[in-house]
Short mmCIF file of C-alpha atoms in Angstrom, two decimals:
data_model
loop_
_atom_site.label_atom_id
_atom_site.label_comp_id
_atom_site.label_asym_id
_atom_site.label_seq_id
_atom_site.Cartn_x
_atom_site.Cartn_y
_atom_site.Cartn_z
CA MET A 3 -2.59 -85.79 -26.67
CA ALA A 4 -4.94 -82.55 -24.96
CA SER A 5 -4.79 -81.80 -21.26
CA ALA A 6 -6.72 -78.49 -19.48
CA SER A 7 -5.14 -76.48 -16.55
CA LEU A 8 -7.03 -74.29 -14.69
CA ASN A 9 -5.21 -70.93 -13.19
CA THR A 10 -7.18 -71.24 -9.51
CA LYS A 11 -5.57 -67.36 -8.41
CA PRO A 12 -8.01 -65.54 -7.81
CA HIS A 13 -8.04 -62.12 -9.53
CA ARG A 14 -9.60 -58.98 -8.69
CA ARG A 15 -11.69 -56.85 -11.35
CA PRO A 16 -13.00 -53.44 -11.09
CA ARG A 17 -17.17 -54.28 -11.81
CA ALA A 18 -19.19 -51.27 -13.84
CA SER A 19 -21.61 -52.45 -10.30
CA ASP A 20 -19.15 -51.04 -7.84
CA TYR A 21 -18.83 -47.64 -10.38
CA LEU A 22 -22.68 -47.33 -10.25
CA ILE A 23 -23.44 -47.71 -6.69
CA ALA A 24 -20.46 -45.11 -6.03
CA SER A 25 -21.62 -42.56 -7.93
CA LYS A 26 -25.53 -43.23 -6.61
CA ARG A 27 -23.43 -42.31 -3.01
CA CYS A 28 -22.38 -39.45 -4.84
CA GLU A 29 -25.14 -38.29 -5.87
CA LEU A 30 -27.12 -38.76 -2.29
CA GLY A 31 -24.16 -37.07 -0.69
CA ASN A 32 -24.41 -34.11 -3.41
CA LEU A 33 -27.96 -33.86 -1.75
CA GLU A 34 -27.68 -34.40 1.07
CA ARG A 35 -25.59 -31.45 1.66
CA PHE A 36 -27.29 -29.65 -0.30
CA LEU A 37 -30.47 -30.22 2.05
CA GLN A 38 -27.99 -28.38 4.47
CA MET A 39 -27.13 -25.45 1.53
CA GLY A 40 -30.52 -24.62 1.37
CA LYS A 41 -31.14 -23.58 4.84
CA LEU A 42 -29.11 -21.41 4.75
CA ILE A 43 -30.21 -19.37 1.75
CA LEU A 44 -33.78 -19.30 3.98
CA SER A 45 -31.62 -17.62 6.28
CA ALA A 46 -29.69 -14.90 4.03
CA GLY A 47 -32.82 -14.07 2.62
CA ASN A 48 -35.13 -14.07 4.97
CA LEU A 49 -31.67 -10.90 6.76
CA ILE A 50 -31.66 -9.42 3.90
CA HIS A 51 -35.46 -9.10 3.87
CA ARG A 52 -34.41 -7.18 7.44
CA LEU A 53 -32.04 -5.42 5.82
CA GLN A 54 -34.27 -4.15 2.50
CA ARG A 55 -36.76 -2.79 5.59
CA GLU A 56 -33.92 -1.06 7.71
CA ARG A 57 -32.36 0.80 4.51
CA GLY A 58 -36.00 2.67 3.82
CA ALA A 59 -36.67 3.37 6.75
CA SER A 60 -33.38 4.86 6.93
CA ASN A 61 -34.52 6.84 4.47
CA VAL A 62 -37.21 8.45 5.44
CA PHE A 63 -35.76 9.07 8.81
CA LEU A 64 -32.52 10.94 7.38
CA GLY A 65 -34.05 12.59 4.33
CA SER A 66 -36.79 13.72 6.58
CA GLY A 67 -33.85 15.00 8.73
CA GLY A 68 -34.81 12.88 11.34
CA THR A 69 -38.05 13.83 12.64
CA ARG A 70 -40.11 10.54 10.97
CA PHE A 71 -39.47 6.68 11.51
CA SER A 72 -37.62 7.44 14.46
CA GLY A 73 -39.57 4.62 16.24
CA GLU A 74 -39.98 2.91 12.78
CA LEU A 75 -36.73 2.10 12.52
CA GLU A 76 -35.47 0.95 15.72
CA ALA A 77 -38.14 -1.27 15.84
CA MET A 78 -36.52 -3.32 11.81
CA ILE A 79 -32.33 -2.67 13.70
CA ARG A 80 -34.05 -4.80 16.39
CA ASP A 81 -35.80 -7.68 13.69
CA SER A 82 -32.74 -7.23 11.37
CA ASP A 83 -30.38 -8.00 14.44
CA GLN A 84 -32.79 -11.19 15.20
CA GLN A 85 -32.19 -12.69 11.99
CA GLN A 86 -28.79 -12.29 11.98
CA THR A 87 -27.97 -13.76 14.78
CA ALA A 88 -30.98 -16.64 12.68
CA PHE A 89 -28.00 -16.52 9.72
CA GLU A 90 -24.91 -17.02 11.65
CA ARG A 91 -26.36 -20.08 13.69
CA GLU A 92 -27.35 -21.00 10.54
CA LEU A 93 -23.88 -20.69 9.32
CA MET A 94 -22.44 -22.34 12.37
CA GLU A 95 -23.59 -25.78 11.64
CA ILE A 96 -22.00 -26.39 8.06
CA GLN A 97 -19.14 -24.44 8.82
CA GLY A 98 -17.36 -28.11 9.27
CA GLU A 99 -18.97 -29.25 6.13
CA LEU A 100 -17.73 -26.09 4.15
CA THR A 101 -13.95 -25.67 5.19
CA LEU A 102 -13.24 -29.10 5.45
CA HIS A 103 -15.01 -30.52 2.37
CA PRO A 104 -14.91 -27.29 0.19
CA THR A 105 -16.75 -27.13 -2.87
CA SER A 106 -16.23 -23.72 -3.93
CA THR A 107 -13.77 -21.24 -3.60
CA SER A 108 -16.54 -18.23 -4.61
CA LEU A 109 -19.24 -19.53 -2.40
CA LEU A 110 -16.43 -18.56 0.73
CA ASN A 111 -15.06 -15.78 -0.79
CA SER A 112 -18.69 -14.45 -0.12
CA ILE A 113 -19.33 -15.41 3.18
CA ALA A 114 -15.82 -13.90 4.69
CA ALA A 115 -17.63 -10.02 2.71
CA ALA A 116 -20.59 -10.61 3.69
CA LEU A 117 -19.63 -11.52 7.67
CA HIS A 118 -16.90 -8.96 6.95
CA GLY A 119 -20.26 -6.00 6.16
CA LEU A 120 -22.47 -7.26 8.49
CA GLU A 121 -19.33 -6.48 11.09
CA SER A 122 -19.59 -2.98 10.65
CA MET A 123 -23.46 -2.52 11.09
CA PRO A 124 -23.14 -1.28 14.50
CA ASP A 125 -21.41 1.98 13.18
CA LEU A 126 -23.78 2.72 10.08
CA ARG A 127 -26.76 2.87 12.69
CA HIS A 128 -25.23 4.82 15.47
CA GLY A 129 -23.97 6.96 12.30
CA ILE A 130 -27.36 7.09 11.01
CA ARG A 131 -29.25 7.89 14.50
CA ARG A 132 -27.13 10.71 14.70
CA LEU A 133 -27.54 12.06 11.26
CA GLU A 134 -23.79 12.12 10.62
CA ILE A 135 -24.18 10.66 6.97
CA SER A 136 -25.72 11.89 4.04
CA ALA A 137 -28.55 9.34 2.90
CA GLU A 138 -27.25 8.35 0.12
CA THR A 139 -24.18 6.69 1.66
CA ALA A 140 -26.72 4.67 4.34
CA ILE A 141 -28.46 3.75 0.83
CA HIS A 142 -25.00 2.54 -1.06
CA ALA A 143 -23.66 1.52 2.54
CA TYR A 144 -27.08 -0.93 2.95
CA ILE A 145 -26.91 -1.57 -0.65
CA ASP A 146 -23.39 -3.11 -0.80
CA ARG A 147 -23.93 -5.36 2.01
CA ILE A 148 -27.29 -6.71 0.90
CA ARG A 149 -24.91 -7.34 -2.35
CA HIS A 150 -22.65 -9.54 -0.53
CA LEU A 151 -25.92 -11.68 1.14
CA LEU A 152 -27.35 -12.18 -2.15
CA THR A 153 -23.66 -13.45 -3.34
CA VAL A 154 -23.60 -15.85 -0.64
CA VAL A 155 -27.47 -17.16 -1.83
CA PHE A 156 -25.78 -16.61 -5.71
CA ASP A 157 -22.70 -19.38 -5.13
CA ALA A 158 -24.29 -21.48 -3.01
CA ALA A 159 -26.99 -21.99 -6.53
CA GLU A 160 -24.10 -22.70 -7.96
CA THR A 161 -23.28 -25.72 -6.19
CA VAL A 162 -26.59 -27.80 -6.60
CA VAL A 163 -26.05 -30.11 -9.26
CA ASP A 164 -29.88 -31.34 -10.03
CA PRO A 165 -31.38 -30.25 -12.81
CA ALA A 166 -34.61 -29.88 -11.07
CA ILE A 167 -33.24 -28.20 -8.37
CA ALA A 168 -30.76 -25.09 -9.81
CA GLY A 169 -33.89 -24.46 -12.59
CA MET A 170 -35.75 -24.04 -9.56
CA LEU A 171 -32.82 -21.63 -8.49
CA VAL A 172 -31.87 -19.48 -11.12
CA ALA A 173 -35.86 -18.72 -10.61
CA LEU A 174 -35.36 -17.43 -7.13
CA VAL A 175 -31.81 -15.68 -7.76
CA ASN A 176 -33.89 -13.24 -9.86
CA LEU A 177 -36.71 -12.93 -7.62
CA MET A 178 -34.21 -12.08 -5.06
CA GLN A 179 -32.24 -9.87 -7.04
CA GLY A 180 -35.27 -8.21 -8.47
CA LYS A 181 -36.43 -7.83 -4.55
CA GLU A 182 -33.55 -6.41 -4.14
CA LEU A 183 -34.20 -3.74 -6.69
CA ALA A 184 -37.44 -2.97 -5.52
CA GLY A 185 -36.27 -2.44 -2.66
CA GLN A 186 -34.04 0.12 -3.72
CA GLU A 187 -36.25 1.83 -5.55
CA ARG A 188 -38.09 1.59 -2.52
CA ALA A 189 -35.04 3.21 -0.78
CA TRP A 190 -34.46 5.89 -3.91
CA GLY A 191 -38.02 6.77 -3.31
CA ALA A 192 -38.50 7.98 0.54
CA LEU A 193 -35.24 9.54 0.23
CA GLY A 194 -36.51 12.05 -2.72
CA PHE A 195 -40.21 12.18 -1.14
CA SER A 196 -39.46 12.77 1.84
CA ARG A 197 -37.39 15.35 0.11
CA GLY A 198 -40.65 17.00 -1.54
CA ARG A 199 -38.36 16.93 -4.50
CA PHE A 200 -36.55 14.55 -6.93
CA ASP A 201 -33.76 16.07 -9.48
CA PRO A 202 -33.55 14.94 -12.88
CA ALA A 203 -30.59 12.25 -11.05
CA LEU A 204 -32.35 11.00 -8.83
CA SER A 205 -35.82 10.49 -11.50
CA ARG A 206 -33.37 8.44 -13.68
CA ARG A 207 -32.56 6.24 -11.02
CA ILE A 208 -35.64 5.29 -9.97
CA THR A 209 -36.35 4.96 -13.36
CA HIS A 210 -33.18 2.40 -14.26
CA LEU A 211 -34.96 0.19 -11.13
CA ILE A 212 -37.80 -0.07 -12.45
CA ASP A 213 -36.79 -1.63 -15.97
CA ALA A 214 -33.42 -3.51 -14.44
CA GLN A 215 -36.57 -4.99 -11.95
CA GLU A 216 -38.29 -6.38 -15.00
CA GLN A 217 -35.00 -8.08 -16.93
CA SER A 218 -34.58 -10.27 -13.38
CA PHE A 219 -38.46 -10.89 -13.38
CA VAL A 220 -38.40 -11.98 -16.46
CA VAL A 221 -36.34 -14.80 -16.00
CA PHE A 222 -37.74 -15.73 -12.96
CA GLY A 223 -40.64 -16.55 -16.04
CA GLN A 224 -38.88 -18.48 -17.27
CA PHE A 225 -37.45 -20.75 -14.71
CA ALA A 226 -40.64 -20.85 -12.10
CA VAL A 227 -43.16 -23.28 -11.82
CA PRO A 228 -46.43 -22.47 -13.27
CA ASP A 229 -48.31 -21.94 -10.41
CA LEU A 230 -46.12 -19.63 -8.70
CA LEU A 231 -45.56 -17.95 -11.78
CA ALA A 232 -49.15 -16.54 -11.82
CA LEU A 233 -48.86 -16.11 -7.98
CA TRP A 234 -46.53 -12.75 -8.91
CA LYS A 235 -48.25 -12.16 -12.41
CA GLY A 236 -51.29 -11.80 -9.74
CA HIS A 237 -49.43 -9.15 -7.51
CA HIS A 238 -50.05 -6.81 -11.16
CA LEU A 239 -53.88 -6.65 -10.10
CA GLU A 240 -54.04 -5.86 -6.15
CA PRO A 241 -55.63 -2.64 -6.10
CA TYR A 242 -51.95 -0.94 -3.78
CA TRP A 243 -50.73 -2.13 -7.80
CA GLN A 244 -52.81 0.70 -8.79
CA GLU A 245 -51.92 2.92 -5.90
CA LEU A 246 -47.87 2.54 -6.76
CA GLN A 247 -48.01 3.79 -10.35
CA PRO A 248 -48.59 7.59 -9.79
CA LEU A 249 -45.91 7.71 -7.14
CA ARG A 250 -43.97 5.72 -9.60
CA GLY A 251 -44.70 8.46 -12.21
CA LEU A 252 -43.61 11.40 -9.62
CA ALA A 253 -41.10 10.19 -8.85
CA CYS A 254 -39.33 9.39 -12.68
CA SER A 255 -40.90 12.92 -13.67
CA ALA A 256 -41.55 15.69 -10.97
CA GLY A 257 -37.94 17.20 -11.98
CA ARG A 258 -36.46 19.46 -8.77
CA TYR A 259 -38.73 22.73 -9.66
CA ARG A 260 -41.78 20.51 -8.36
CA PRO A 261 -42.29 20.80 -4.85
CA LEU A 262 -44.02 17.72 -3.38
CA ASP A 263 -45.81 16.85 -0.11
CA ALA A 264 -43.41 15.16 2.40
CA LYS A 265 -46.12 13.18 3.76
CA LEU A 266 -46.51 11.70 0.20
CA ALA A 267 -43.17 9.35 2.14
CA GLU A 268 -44.97 7.92 4.32
CA GLN A 269 -46.99 6.43 1.27
CA TRP A 270 -45.07 5.12 -0.91
CA PHE A 271 -42.87 3.45 2.19
CA ALA A 272 -45.79 1.47 2.81
CA LEU A 273 -47.48 1.02 -1.08
CA MET A 274 -43.34 -0.43 -1.83
CA THR A 275 -43.57 -1.91 1.13
CA ARG A 276 -46.73 -4.57 0.52
CA ARG A 277 -45.08 -4.53 -3.01
CA ILE A 278 -42.03 -5.76 -1.37
CA ASP A 279 -44.12 -7.77 1.53
CA GLN A 280 -45.74 -9.99 -1.57
CA LEU A 281 -42.47 -10.76 -3.49
CA LYS A 282 -40.80 -12.06 -0.23
CA ASP A 283 -43.95 -14.16 0.14
CA LEU A 284 -43.21 -15.76 -3.52
CA GLU A 285 -39.24 -16.80 -2.38
CA ASP A 286 -41.18 -18.15 0.66
CA ARG A 287 -43.45 -20.01 -1.20
CA MET A 288 -40.64 -20.96 -3.98
CA GLU A 289 -37.90 -22.32 -1.18
CA ASP A 290 -40.43 -24.06 0.61
CA HIS A 291 -41.18 -25.35 -3.03
CA PHE A 292 -37.70 -25.75 -3.57
CA HIS A 293 -36.66 -27.94 0.27
CA ARG A 294 -39.72 -29.73 -0.64
CA ARG A 295 -38.30 -31.12 -4.08
CA CYS A 296 -34.36 -31.54 -2.64
CA ILE A 297 -35.89 -33.70 0.35
CA GLU A 298 -38.14 -35.93 -2.56
CA ARG A 299 -35.22 -35.99 -4.79
CA TYR A 300 -33.19 -37.38 -2.06
CA THR A 301 -35.82 -39.94 -1.63
CA GLU A 302 -35.11 -40.95 -4.78
CA ALA A 303 -31.58 -41.19 -4.54
CA ARG A 304 -31.90 -43.00 -1.26
CA ASN A 305 -33.98 -45.83 -2.70
CA ALA A 306 -31.98 -45.67 -5.76
CA LEU A 307 -28.47 -46.72 -3.60
CA ALA A 308 -31.12 -49.27 -1.56
CA HIS A 309 -31.98 -50.74 -4.57
CA GLU A 310 -28.59 -51.12 -6.61
CA GLU A 311 -26.72 -52.40 -3.50
CA LYS A 312 -29.41 -55.39 -3.25
CA LEU A 313 -28.84 -56.22 -6.99
CA THR A 314 -24.92 -56.41 -6.30
CA GLU A 315 -25.76 -58.34 -3.32
CA SER A 316 -27.67 -60.69 -5.63
CA LEU A 317 -24.54 -61.05 -8.17
CA ASP A 318 -22.17 -61.58 -5.27
CA GLU A 319 -23.98 -64.27 -3.61
CA SER A 320 -25.14 -65.97 -7.46
CA GLY A 321 -21.61 -67.07 -8.14
CA TYR A 322 -21.46 -63.74 -11.14
CA ALA A 323 -19.24 -61.72 -8.96
CA PRO A 324 -15.15 -61.57 -10.55
CA GLN A 325 -13.95 -66.06 -11.44
CA PRO A 326 -11.35 -67.63 -11.18
CA VAL A 327 -9.64 -67.32 -14.59
CA LEU A 328 -10.72 -70.31 -16.65
CA VAL A 329 -7.93 -71.74 -19.14
CA ILE A 330 -8.38 -74.52 -21.78
CA CYS A 331 -5.72 -75.32 -23.16
CA GLY A 332 -7.52 -78.08 -24.99
CA THR A 333 -10.44 -80.64 -24.58
CA SER A 334 -11.58 -83.56 -27.19
CA HIS A 335 -15.02 -81.94 -25.64
CA PRO A 336 -15.52 -79.15 -26.40
CA ASP A 337 -19.94 -79.26 -26.33
CA ARG A 338 -18.70 -78.68 -22.27
CA ALA A 339 -16.99 -75.75 -22.72
CA GLY A 340 -20.50 -74.76 -21.05
CA ASN A 341 -20.19 -76.41 -18.11
CA PHE A 342 -17.58 -74.05 -16.90
CA THR A 343 -19.88 -70.23 -18.25
CA HIS A 344 -21.66 -68.17 -15.51
CA SER A 345 -25.37 -69.09 -14.87
CA GLU A 346 -28.77 -68.35 -16.45
CA ALA A 347 -29.22 -65.95 -13.13
CA GLY A 348 -25.58 -64.31 -12.92
CA ARG A 349 -26.36 -63.42 -17.10
CA ILE A 350 -29.89 -62.15 -16.17
CA LEU A 351 -28.30 -60.26 -13.18
CA GLY A 352 -25.80 -59.13 -15.16
CA ARG A 353 -28.00 -57.72 -18.28
CA SER A 354 -29.84 -56.42 -15.50
CA ILE A 355 -26.95 -53.83 -14.71
CA MET A 356 -26.31 -53.03 -17.59
CA ASP A 357 -29.56 -52.11 -18.34
CA LEU A 358 -28.53 -49.76 -14.75
CA VAL A 359 -26.16 -48.26 -16.52
CA ARG A 360 -27.45 -47.43 -19.39
CA GLN A 361 -30.29 -45.54 -18.18
CA GLN A 362 -27.74 -43.92 -15.94
CA ALA A 363 -25.69 -43.09 -18.81
CA ARG A 364 -29.11 -41.80 -20.34
CA ARG A 365 -30.55 -39.62 -16.86
CA LEU A 366 -27.02 -38.46 -16.36
CA ASP A 367 -26.96 -36.65 -20.63
CA GLN A 368 -30.63 -34.92 -19.68
CA VAL A 369 -28.97 -33.96 -16.36
CA ASN A 370 -26.28 -32.43 -17.89
CA GLN A 371 -28.61 -30.77 -20.40
CA GLU A 372 -30.40 -29.24 -18.13
CA LEU A 373 -28.11 -28.24 -15.64
CA ASN A 374 -26.23 -26.84 -18.42
CA ARG A 375 -29.71 -24.20 -19.22
CA SER A 376 -29.86 -23.64 -15.84
CA ARG A 377 -26.23 -22.39 -15.07
CA GLU A 378 -25.86 -20.56 -18.33
CA ALA A 379 -28.51 -18.52 -16.64
CA LEU A 380 -26.53 -18.56 -13.60
CA GLU A 381 -23.33 -17.35 -15.50
CA ASP A 382 -24.63 -14.97 -16.87
CA ARG A 383 -26.45 -13.43 -13.79
CA ARG A 384 -22.18 -13.29 -12.77
CA ALA A 385 -20.84 -12.03 -15.65
CA ILE A 386 -23.21 -8.91 -15.80
CA GLY A 387 -23.04 -8.20 -11.90
CA LYS A 388 -18.80 -8.56 -12.68
CA ALA A 389 -19.08 -6.18 -15.62
CA ALA A 390 -20.42 -3.95 -13.06
CA GLU A 391 -18.14 -4.09 -10.16
CA LEU A 392 -15.40 -3.05 -12.87
CA LEU A 393 -17.31 -0.62 -13.99
CA MET A 394 -18.17 0.64 -10.69
CA GLN A 395 -14.49 0.77 -9.46
CA HIS A 396 -13.14 2.81 -12.73
CA GLN A 397 -15.96 5.06 -12.85
CA GLN A 398 -16.68 5.74 -9.33
CA VAL A 399 -20.14 5.07 -10.24
CA GLY A 400 -22.65 3.76 -8.07
CA GLU A 401 -24.17 -0.29 -8.74
CA ASP A 402 -26.88 1.00 -10.28
CA GLU A 403 -25.32 3.27 -12.76
CA ALA A 404 -23.08 0.55 -13.86
CA HIS A 405 -25.53 -1.64 -14.81
CA LYS A 406 -27.45 1.66 -16.34
CA GLN A 407 -24.72 2.09 -18.87
CA LEU A 408 -23.94 -1.68 -19.74
CA ARG A 409 -27.91 -1.91 -20.95
CA LYS A 410 -27.68 1.28 -23.07
CA LEU A 411 -24.03 -0.22 -23.99
CA ALA A 412 -26.29 -3.51 -24.98
CA MET A 413 -29.08 -1.11 -26.56
CA ASP A 414 -26.88 1.09 -28.50
CA GLN A 415 -24.42 -2.00 -29.91
CA GLY A 416 -27.72 -4.30 -30.81
CA ARG A 417 -26.45 -6.61 -28.56
CA LYS A 418 -27.44 -9.35 -25.30
CA LEU A 419 -27.43 -7.85 -21.67
CA PRO A 420 -24.54 -10.75 -21.50
CA GLU A 421 -22.05 -10.10 -24.00
CA VAL A 422 -21.62 -7.31 -23.64
CA ALA A 423 -21.03 -7.78 -20.05
CA ARG A 424 -18.49 -10.60 -20.98
CA SER A 425 -16.62 -7.78 -23.47
CA VAL A 426 -16.24 -5.30 -20.53
CA ILE A 427 -15.27 -8.43 -18.82
CA SER A 428 -12.52 -9.15 -21.28
CA MET A 429 -11.28 -5.73 -21.88
CA SER A 430 -11.11 -5.69 -17.62
CA GLY A 431 -6.97 -5.25 -18.18
CA LEU A 432 -7.79 -2.06 -20.67
CA LEU A 433 -9.58 -0.34 -17.69
CA ARG A 434 -7.08 -0.14 -15.09
#
């Protein structure tokens, strides 16, 4: 005798829609956090720019024995202090999020190092005003503080999970790195011109800084959007660029026995400042473009989440959501089994969920491919920086000399610079 029994005990089962919505909420949360992080990146970039100008002016001041740029230096110190206050204010606004829900130990460490360096700025400036420290010492002190701030930007960039934003940040990081190398060129050149001479070591340093800038700008060009890349290329067509080249030539080849007019220091500083200010303008445009793209992606993600939540609600209302378990032990009317299946509306909505899952999977696959490309570029930059730090510690050389050694190794071995950097890191135990 056929019989049927119905188990009506509710059984909650996991649904694809639950995890799809959770994925969208995670994406939305990441974008929301990165909108806040973008403000920190902008503020750090502004502080770096002020410290770069202060560094250049301090070297004209120190190189001239305190006879030049005294007033300009004081004005630049005030500008730096104001921007440092703005940076610290932005940091306080996101401190809770960074410390309660940390996403990167590297970022927290780099922020700590940057703040520690900024705390000692008054002592550095006091020594400069009183001519108690050498210009070389001052330059290295500024380089160290700016390097920590650049690392904050770099580590913040590594927390992004959206490929469109990640690519823009790779371009921004390399533009800022190239700009910092241009700032170092301005500082060392200001020292040489204000002293009226360049010894061979200083000329080699300037040459290295020019070459290293170009490497950063090559990577910038690979990730920059076309209109900003065109703007950067246009810088080389401006009159100041042509005026700068002869001074660069003198800095790279004058030699210790060829005296130079110390007044050239002011011309050098003005032309290099024009170049760096243009790079800063480009940096600001990139940050504005980046901020607008963040808002666009946030809006897109929020709308997608709302759509999928609405779809899930429709599924629940249609009865497609988890059903009681139906157990058919036997029946003399098998054609009636269709009466116990889900409604046609439920099947349509079910297919919609599957379409969304597949669409999300395809999009995430594309996202991962693009993110991998961006992260490889960031990892290359990190490896080069880490290898340079190891050489600085082991050989007691400056940052630019360490980078010069890495580039020479790459050329001698016919290998790419990031590959050589990783080899140096892998042998770090032997360097100690």
